[in-house]
PDB file of N, CA and C in Angstrom:
ATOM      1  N   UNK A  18       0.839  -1.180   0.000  1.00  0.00           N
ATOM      2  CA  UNK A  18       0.000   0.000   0.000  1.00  0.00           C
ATOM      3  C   UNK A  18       0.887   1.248   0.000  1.00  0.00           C
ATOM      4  N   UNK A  19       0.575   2.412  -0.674  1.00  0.00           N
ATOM      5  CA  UNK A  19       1.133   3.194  -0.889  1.00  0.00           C
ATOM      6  C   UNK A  19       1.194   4.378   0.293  1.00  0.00           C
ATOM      7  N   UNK A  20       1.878   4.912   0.901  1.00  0.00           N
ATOM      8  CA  UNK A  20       1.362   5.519   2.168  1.00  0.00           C
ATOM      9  C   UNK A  20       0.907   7.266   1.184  1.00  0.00           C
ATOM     10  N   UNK A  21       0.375   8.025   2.355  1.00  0.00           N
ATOM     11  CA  UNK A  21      -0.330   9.424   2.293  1.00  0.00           C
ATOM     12  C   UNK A  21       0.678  10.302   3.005  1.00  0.00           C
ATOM     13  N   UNK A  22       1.250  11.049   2.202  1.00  0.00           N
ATOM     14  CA  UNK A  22       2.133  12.017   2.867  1.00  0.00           C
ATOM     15  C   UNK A  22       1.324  13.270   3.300  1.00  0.00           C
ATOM     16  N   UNK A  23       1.134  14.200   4.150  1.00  0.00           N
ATOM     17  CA  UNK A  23       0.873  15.168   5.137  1.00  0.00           C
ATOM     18  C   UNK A  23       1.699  16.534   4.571  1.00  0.00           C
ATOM     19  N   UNK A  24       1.395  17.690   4.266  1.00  0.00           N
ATOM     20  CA  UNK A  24       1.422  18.468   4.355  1.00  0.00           C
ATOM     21  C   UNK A  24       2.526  18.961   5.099  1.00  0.00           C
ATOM     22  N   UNK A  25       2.270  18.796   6.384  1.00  0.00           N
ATOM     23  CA  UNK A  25       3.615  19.128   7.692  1.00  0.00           C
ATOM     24  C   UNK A  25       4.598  17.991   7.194  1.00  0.00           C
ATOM     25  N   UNK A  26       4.810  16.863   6.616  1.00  0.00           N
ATOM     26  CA  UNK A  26       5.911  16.074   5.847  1.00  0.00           C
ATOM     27  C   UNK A  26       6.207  16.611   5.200  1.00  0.00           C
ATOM     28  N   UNK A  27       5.490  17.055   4.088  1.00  0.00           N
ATOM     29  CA  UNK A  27       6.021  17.272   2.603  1.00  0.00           C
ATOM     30  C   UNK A  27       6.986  18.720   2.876  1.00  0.00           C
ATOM     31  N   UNK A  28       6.059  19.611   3.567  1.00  0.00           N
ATOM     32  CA  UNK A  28       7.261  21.053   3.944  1.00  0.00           C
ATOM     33  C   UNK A  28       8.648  20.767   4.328  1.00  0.00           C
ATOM     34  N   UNK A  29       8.954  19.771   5.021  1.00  0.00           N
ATOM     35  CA  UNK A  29      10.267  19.612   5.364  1.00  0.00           C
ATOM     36  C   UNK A  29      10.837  19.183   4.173  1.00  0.00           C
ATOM     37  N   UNK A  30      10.577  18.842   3.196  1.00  0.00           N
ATOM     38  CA  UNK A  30      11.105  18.119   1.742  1.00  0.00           C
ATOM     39  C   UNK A  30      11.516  19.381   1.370  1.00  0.00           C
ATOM     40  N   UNK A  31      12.998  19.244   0.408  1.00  0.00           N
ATOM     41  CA  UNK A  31      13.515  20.362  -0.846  1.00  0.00           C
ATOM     42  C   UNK A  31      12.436  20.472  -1.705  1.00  0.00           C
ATOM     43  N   UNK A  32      12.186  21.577  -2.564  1.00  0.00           N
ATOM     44  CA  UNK A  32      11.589  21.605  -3.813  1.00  0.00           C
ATOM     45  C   UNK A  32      11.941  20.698  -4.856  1.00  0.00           C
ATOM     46  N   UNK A  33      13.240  20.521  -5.278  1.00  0.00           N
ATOM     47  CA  UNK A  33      14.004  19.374  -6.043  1.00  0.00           C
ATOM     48  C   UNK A  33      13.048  17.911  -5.546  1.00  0.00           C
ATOM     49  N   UNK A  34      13.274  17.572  -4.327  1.00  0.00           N
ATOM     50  CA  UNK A  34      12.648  16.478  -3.826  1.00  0.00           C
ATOM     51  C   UNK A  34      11.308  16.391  -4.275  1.00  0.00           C
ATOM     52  N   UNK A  35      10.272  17.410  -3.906  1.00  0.00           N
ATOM     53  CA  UNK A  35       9.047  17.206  -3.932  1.00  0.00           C
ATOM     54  C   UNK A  35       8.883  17.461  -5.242  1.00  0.00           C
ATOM     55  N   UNK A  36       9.594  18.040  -6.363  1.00  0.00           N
ATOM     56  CA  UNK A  36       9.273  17.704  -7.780  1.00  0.00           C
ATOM     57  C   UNK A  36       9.776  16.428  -8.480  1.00  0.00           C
ATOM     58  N   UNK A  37      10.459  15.598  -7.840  1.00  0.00           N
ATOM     59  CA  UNK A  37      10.756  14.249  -8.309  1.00  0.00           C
ATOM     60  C   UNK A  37       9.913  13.186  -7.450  1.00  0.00           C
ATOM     61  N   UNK A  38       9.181  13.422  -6.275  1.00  0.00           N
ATOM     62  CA  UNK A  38       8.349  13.016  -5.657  1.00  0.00           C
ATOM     63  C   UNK A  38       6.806  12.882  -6.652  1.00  0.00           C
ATOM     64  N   UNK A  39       6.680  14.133  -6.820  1.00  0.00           N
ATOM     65  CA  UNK A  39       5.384  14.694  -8.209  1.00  0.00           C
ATOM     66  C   UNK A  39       5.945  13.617  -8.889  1.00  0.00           C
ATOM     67  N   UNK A  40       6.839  13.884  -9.857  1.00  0.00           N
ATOM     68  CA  UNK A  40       7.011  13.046 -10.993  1.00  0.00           C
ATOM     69  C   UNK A  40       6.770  11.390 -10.500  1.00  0.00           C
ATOM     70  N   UNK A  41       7.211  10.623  -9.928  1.00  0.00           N
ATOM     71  CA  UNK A  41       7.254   9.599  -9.394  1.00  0.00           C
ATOM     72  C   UNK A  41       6.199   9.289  -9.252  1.00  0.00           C
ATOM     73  N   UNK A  42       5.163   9.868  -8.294  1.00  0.00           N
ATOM     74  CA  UNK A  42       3.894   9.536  -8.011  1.00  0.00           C
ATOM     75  C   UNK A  42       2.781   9.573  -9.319  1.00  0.00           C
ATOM     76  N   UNK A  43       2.914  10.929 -10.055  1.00  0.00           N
ATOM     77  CA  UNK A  43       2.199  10.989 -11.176  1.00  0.00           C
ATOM     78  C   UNK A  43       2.147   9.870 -12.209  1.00  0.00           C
ATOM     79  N   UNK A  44       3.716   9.523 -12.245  1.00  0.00           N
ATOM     80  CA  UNK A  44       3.649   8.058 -13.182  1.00  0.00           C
ATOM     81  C   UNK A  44       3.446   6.542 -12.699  1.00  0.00           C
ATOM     82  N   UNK A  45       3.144   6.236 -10.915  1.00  0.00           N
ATOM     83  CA  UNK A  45       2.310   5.195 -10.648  1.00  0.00           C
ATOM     84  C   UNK A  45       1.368   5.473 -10.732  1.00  0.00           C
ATOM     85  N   UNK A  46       0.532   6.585 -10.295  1.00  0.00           N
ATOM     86  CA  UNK A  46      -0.905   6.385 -10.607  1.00  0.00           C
ATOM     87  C   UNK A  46      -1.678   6.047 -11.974  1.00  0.00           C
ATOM     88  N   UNK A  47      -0.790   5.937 -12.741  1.00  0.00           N
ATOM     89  CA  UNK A  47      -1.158   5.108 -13.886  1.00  0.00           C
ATOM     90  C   UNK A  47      -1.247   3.852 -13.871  1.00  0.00           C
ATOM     91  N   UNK A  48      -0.530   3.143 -12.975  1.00  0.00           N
ATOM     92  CA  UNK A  48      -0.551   1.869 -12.956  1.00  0.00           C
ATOM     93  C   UNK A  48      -1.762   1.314 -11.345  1.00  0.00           C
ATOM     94  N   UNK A  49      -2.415   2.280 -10.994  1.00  0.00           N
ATOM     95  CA  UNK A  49      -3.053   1.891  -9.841  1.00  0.00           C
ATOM     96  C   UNK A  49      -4.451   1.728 -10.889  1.00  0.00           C
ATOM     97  N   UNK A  50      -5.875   0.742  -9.723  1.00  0.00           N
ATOM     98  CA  UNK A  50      -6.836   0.536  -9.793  1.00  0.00           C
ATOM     99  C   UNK A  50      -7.691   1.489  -9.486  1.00  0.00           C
ATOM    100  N   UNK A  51      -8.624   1.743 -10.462  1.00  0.00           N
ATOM    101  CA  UNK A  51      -9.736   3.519  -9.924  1.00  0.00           C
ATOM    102  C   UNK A  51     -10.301   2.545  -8.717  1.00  0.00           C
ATOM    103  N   UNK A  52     -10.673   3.650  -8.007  1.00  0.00           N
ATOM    104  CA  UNK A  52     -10.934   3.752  -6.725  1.00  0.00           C
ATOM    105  C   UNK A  52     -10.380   2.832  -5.754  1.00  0.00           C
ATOM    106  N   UNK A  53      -9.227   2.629  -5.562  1.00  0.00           N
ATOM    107  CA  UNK A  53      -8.516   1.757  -4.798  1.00  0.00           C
ATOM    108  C   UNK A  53      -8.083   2.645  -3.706  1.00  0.00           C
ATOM    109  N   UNK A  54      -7.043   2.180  -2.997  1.00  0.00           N
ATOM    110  CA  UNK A  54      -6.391   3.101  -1.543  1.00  0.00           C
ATOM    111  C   UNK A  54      -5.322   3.406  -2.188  1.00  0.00           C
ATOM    112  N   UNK A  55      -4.589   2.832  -2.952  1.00  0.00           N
ATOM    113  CA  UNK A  55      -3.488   3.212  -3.579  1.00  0.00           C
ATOM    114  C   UNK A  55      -3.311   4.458  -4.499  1.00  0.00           C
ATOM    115  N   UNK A  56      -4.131   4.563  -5.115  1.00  0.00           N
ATOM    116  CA  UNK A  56      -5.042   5.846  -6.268  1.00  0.00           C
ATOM    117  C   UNK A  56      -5.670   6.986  -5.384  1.00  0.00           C
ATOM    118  N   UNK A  57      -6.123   6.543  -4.634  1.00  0.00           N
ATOM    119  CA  UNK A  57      -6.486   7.854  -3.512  1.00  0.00           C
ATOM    120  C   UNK A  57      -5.619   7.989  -2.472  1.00  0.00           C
ATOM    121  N   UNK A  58      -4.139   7.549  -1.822  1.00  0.00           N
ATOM    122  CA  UNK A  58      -3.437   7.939  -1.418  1.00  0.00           C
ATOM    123  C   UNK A  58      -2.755   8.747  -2.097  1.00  0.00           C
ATOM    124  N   UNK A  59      -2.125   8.153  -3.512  1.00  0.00           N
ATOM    125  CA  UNK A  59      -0.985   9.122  -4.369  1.00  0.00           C
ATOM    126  C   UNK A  59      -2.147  10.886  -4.926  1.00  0.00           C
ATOM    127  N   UNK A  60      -3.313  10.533  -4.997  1.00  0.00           N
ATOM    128  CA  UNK A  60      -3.797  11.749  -5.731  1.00  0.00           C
ATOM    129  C   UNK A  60      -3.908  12.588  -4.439  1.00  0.00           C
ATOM    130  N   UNK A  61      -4.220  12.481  -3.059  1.00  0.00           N
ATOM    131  CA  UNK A  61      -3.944  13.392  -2.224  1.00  0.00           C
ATOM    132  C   UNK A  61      -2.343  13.698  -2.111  1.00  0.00           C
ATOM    133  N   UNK A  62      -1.749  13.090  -2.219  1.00  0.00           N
ATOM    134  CA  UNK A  62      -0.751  13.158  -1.989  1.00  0.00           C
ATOM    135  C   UNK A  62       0.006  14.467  -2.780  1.00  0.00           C
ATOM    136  N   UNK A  63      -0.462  13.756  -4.239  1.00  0.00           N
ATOM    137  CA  UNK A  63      -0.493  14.764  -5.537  1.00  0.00           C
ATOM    138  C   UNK A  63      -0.922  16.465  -5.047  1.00  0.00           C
ATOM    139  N   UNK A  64      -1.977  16.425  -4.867  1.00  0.00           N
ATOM    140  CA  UNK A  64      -2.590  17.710  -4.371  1.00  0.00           C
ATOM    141  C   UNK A  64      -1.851  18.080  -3.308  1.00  0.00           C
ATOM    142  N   UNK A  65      -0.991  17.512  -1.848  1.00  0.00           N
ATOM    143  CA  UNK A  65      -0.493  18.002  -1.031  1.00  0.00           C
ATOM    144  C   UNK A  65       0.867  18.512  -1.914  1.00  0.00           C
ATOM    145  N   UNK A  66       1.449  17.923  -2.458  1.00  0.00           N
ATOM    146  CA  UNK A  66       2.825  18.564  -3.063  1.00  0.00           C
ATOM    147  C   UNK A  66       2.400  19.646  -3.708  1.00  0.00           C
ATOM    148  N   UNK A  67       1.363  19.649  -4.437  1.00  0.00           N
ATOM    149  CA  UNK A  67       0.951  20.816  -5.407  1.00  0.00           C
ATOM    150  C   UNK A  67       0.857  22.559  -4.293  1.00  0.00           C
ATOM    151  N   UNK A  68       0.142  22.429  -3.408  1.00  0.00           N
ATOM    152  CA  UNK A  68       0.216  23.348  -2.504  1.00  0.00           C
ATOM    153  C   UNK A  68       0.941  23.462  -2.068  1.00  0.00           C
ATOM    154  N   UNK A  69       2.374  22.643  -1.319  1.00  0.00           N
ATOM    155  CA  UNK A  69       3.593  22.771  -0.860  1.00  0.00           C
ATOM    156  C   UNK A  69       4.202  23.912  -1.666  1.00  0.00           C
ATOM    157  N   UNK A  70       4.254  23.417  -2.847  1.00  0.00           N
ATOM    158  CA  UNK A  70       5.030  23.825  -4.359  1.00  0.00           C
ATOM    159  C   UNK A  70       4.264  25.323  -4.605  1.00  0.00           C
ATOM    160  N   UNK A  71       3.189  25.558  -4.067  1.00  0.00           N
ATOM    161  CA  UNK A  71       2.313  26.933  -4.629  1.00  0.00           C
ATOM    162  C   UNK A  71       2.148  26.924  -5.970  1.00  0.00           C
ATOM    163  N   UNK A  72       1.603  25.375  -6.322  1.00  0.00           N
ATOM    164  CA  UNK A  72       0.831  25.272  -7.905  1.00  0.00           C
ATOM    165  C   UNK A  72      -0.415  25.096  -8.122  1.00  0.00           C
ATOM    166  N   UNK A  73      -1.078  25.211  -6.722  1.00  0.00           N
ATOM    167  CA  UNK A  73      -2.530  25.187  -6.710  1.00  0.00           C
ATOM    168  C   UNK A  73      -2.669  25.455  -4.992  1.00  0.00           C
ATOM    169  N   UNK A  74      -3.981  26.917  -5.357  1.00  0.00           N
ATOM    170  CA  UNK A  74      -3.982  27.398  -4.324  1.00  0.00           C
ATOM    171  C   UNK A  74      -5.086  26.122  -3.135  1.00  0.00           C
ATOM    172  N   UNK A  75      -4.885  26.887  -1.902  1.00  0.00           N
ATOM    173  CA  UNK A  75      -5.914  25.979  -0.599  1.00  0.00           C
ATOM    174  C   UNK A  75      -7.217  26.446  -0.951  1.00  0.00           C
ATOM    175  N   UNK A  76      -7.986  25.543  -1.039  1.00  0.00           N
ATOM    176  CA  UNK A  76      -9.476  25.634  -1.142  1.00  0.00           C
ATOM    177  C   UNK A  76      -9.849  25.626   0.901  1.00  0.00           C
ATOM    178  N   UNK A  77     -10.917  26.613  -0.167  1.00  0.00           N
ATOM    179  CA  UNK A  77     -11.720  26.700   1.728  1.00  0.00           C
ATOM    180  C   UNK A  77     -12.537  26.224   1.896  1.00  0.00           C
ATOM    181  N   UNK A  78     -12.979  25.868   2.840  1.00  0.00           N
ATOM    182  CA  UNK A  78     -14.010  24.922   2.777  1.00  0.00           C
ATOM    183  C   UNK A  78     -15.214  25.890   3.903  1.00  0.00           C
ATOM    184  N   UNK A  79     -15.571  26.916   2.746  1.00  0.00           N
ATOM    185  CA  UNK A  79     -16.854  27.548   3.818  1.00  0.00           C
ATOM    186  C   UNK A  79     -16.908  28.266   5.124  1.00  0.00           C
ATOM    187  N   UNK A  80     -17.542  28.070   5.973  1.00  0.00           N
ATOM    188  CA  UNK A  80     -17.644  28.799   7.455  1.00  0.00           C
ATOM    189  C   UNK A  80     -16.170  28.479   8.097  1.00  0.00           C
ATOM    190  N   UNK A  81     -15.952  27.025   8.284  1.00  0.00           N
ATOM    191  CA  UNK A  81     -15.092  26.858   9.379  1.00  0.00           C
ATOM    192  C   UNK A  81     -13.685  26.425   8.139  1.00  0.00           C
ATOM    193  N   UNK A  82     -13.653  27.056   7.130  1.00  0.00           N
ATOM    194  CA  UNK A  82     -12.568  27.310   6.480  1.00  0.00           C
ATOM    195  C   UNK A  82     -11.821  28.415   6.664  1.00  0.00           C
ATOM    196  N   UNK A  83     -10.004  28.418   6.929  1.00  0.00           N
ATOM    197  CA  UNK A  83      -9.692  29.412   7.170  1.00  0.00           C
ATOM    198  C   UNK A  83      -8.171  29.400   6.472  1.00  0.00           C
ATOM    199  N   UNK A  84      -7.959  30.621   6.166  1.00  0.00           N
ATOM    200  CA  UNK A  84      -6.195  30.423   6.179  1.00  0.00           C
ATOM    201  C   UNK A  84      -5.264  31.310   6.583  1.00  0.00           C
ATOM    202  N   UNK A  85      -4.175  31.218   6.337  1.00  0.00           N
ATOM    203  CA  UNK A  85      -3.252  32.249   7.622  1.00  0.00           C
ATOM    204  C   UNK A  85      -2.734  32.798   6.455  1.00  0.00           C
ATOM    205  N   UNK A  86      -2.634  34.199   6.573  1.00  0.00           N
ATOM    206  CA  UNK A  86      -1.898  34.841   5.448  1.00  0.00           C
ATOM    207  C   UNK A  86      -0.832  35.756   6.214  1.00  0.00           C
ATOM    208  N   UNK A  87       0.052  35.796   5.506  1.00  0.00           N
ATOM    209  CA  UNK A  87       1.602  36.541   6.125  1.00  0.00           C
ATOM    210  C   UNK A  87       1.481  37.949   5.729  1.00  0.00           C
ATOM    211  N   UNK A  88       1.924  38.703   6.606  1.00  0.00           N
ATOM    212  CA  UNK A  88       2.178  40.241   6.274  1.00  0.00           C
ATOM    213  C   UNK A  88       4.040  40.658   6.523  1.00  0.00           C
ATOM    214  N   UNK A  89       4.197  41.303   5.582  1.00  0.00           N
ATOM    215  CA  UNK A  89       5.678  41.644   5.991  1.00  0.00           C
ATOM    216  C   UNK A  89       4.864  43.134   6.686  1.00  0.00           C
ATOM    217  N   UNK A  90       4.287  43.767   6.704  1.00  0.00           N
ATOM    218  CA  UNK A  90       3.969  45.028   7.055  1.00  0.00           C
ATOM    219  C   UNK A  90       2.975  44.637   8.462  1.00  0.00           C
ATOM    220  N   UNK A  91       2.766  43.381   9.645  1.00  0.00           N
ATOM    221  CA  UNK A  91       2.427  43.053  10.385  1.00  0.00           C
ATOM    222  C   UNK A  91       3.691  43.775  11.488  1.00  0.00           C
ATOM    223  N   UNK A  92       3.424  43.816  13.302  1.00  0.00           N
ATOM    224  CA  UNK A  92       3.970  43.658  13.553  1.00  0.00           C
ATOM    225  C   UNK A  92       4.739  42.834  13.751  1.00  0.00           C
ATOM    226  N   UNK A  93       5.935  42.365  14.253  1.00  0.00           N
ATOM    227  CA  UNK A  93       6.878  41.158  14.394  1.00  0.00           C
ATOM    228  C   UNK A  93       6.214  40.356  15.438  1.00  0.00           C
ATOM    229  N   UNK A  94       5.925  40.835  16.933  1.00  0.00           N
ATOM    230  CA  UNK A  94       5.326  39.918  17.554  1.00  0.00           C
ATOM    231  C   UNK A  94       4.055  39.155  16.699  1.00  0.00           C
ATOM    232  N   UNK A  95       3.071  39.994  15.716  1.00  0.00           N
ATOM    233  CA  UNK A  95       1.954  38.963  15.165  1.00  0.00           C
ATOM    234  C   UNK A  95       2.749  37.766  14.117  1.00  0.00           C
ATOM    235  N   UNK A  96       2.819  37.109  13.734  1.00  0.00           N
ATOM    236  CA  UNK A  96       3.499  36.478  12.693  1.00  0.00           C
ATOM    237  C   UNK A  96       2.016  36.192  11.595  1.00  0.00           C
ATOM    238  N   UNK A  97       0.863  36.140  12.079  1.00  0.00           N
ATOM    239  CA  UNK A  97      -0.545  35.852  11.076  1.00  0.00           C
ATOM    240  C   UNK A  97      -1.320  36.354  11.184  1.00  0.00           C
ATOM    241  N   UNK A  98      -2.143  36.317  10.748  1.00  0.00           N
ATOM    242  CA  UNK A  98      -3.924  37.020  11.373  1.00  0.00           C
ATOM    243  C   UNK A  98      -4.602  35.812  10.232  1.00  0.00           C
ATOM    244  N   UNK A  99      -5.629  35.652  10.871  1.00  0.00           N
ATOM    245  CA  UNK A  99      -6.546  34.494  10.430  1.00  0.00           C
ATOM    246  C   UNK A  99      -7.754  35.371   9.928  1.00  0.00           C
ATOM    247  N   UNK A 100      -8.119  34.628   8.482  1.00  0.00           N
ATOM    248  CA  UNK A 100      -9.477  35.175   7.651  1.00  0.00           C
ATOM    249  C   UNK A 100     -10.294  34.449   7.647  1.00  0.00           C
ATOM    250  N   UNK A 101     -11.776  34.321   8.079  1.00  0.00           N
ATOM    251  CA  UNK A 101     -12.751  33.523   8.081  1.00  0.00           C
ATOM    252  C   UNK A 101     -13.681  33.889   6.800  1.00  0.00           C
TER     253      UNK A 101
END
C-alpha cells in the first residue's frame, strides 16, 4: 500500500525532492486501480505537493474554512492574522 504524505511532511522536503516526488507519483498512478487506496493515497498526496510547491492554491471549505496569510507590514510579535 502506498502511504499518504501530510502536508507538515512534505514542507520539510527540498523543492528538487518534492518535484521528483510529483514526478514519481504521477507516473504510478497510472498503474493503480480507480478507486482503490493506492489511487487515492498518491492523488492526495499529488494535491499536497501541489500546494507545498504553490501550484494550486488551498481551497476553503466555507464557514469553518480558514487560512493564515503573512504580512511583511504586520507587527513582528503577530506572525498571522486568520481570515474567516
Amino acid at each position: 500500500m502506498i502511504a499518504l504524505f501530510t502536508i507538515f511532511e512534505l514542507e520539510q522536503l527540498s523543492d528538487s525532492l518534492l518535484d521528483h516526488l510529483h514526478h514519481i507519483l504521477s507516473r504510478l498512478l497510472i498503474t493503480t486501480e480507480a478507486n482503490s487506496a493506492d489511487r487515492r493515497n498518491i492523488l492526495a498526496t499529488l494535491e499536497n505537493v501541489e500546494i507545498v510547491l504553490g501550484l494550486k492554491p488551498v481551497r476553503k471549505s466555507g464557514i469553518i474554512g480558514y487560512e493564515i496569510e503573512y504580512s511583511k507590514n504586520l507587527n513582528p510579535s503577530h506572525q498571522h492574522s486568520l481570515v474567516f
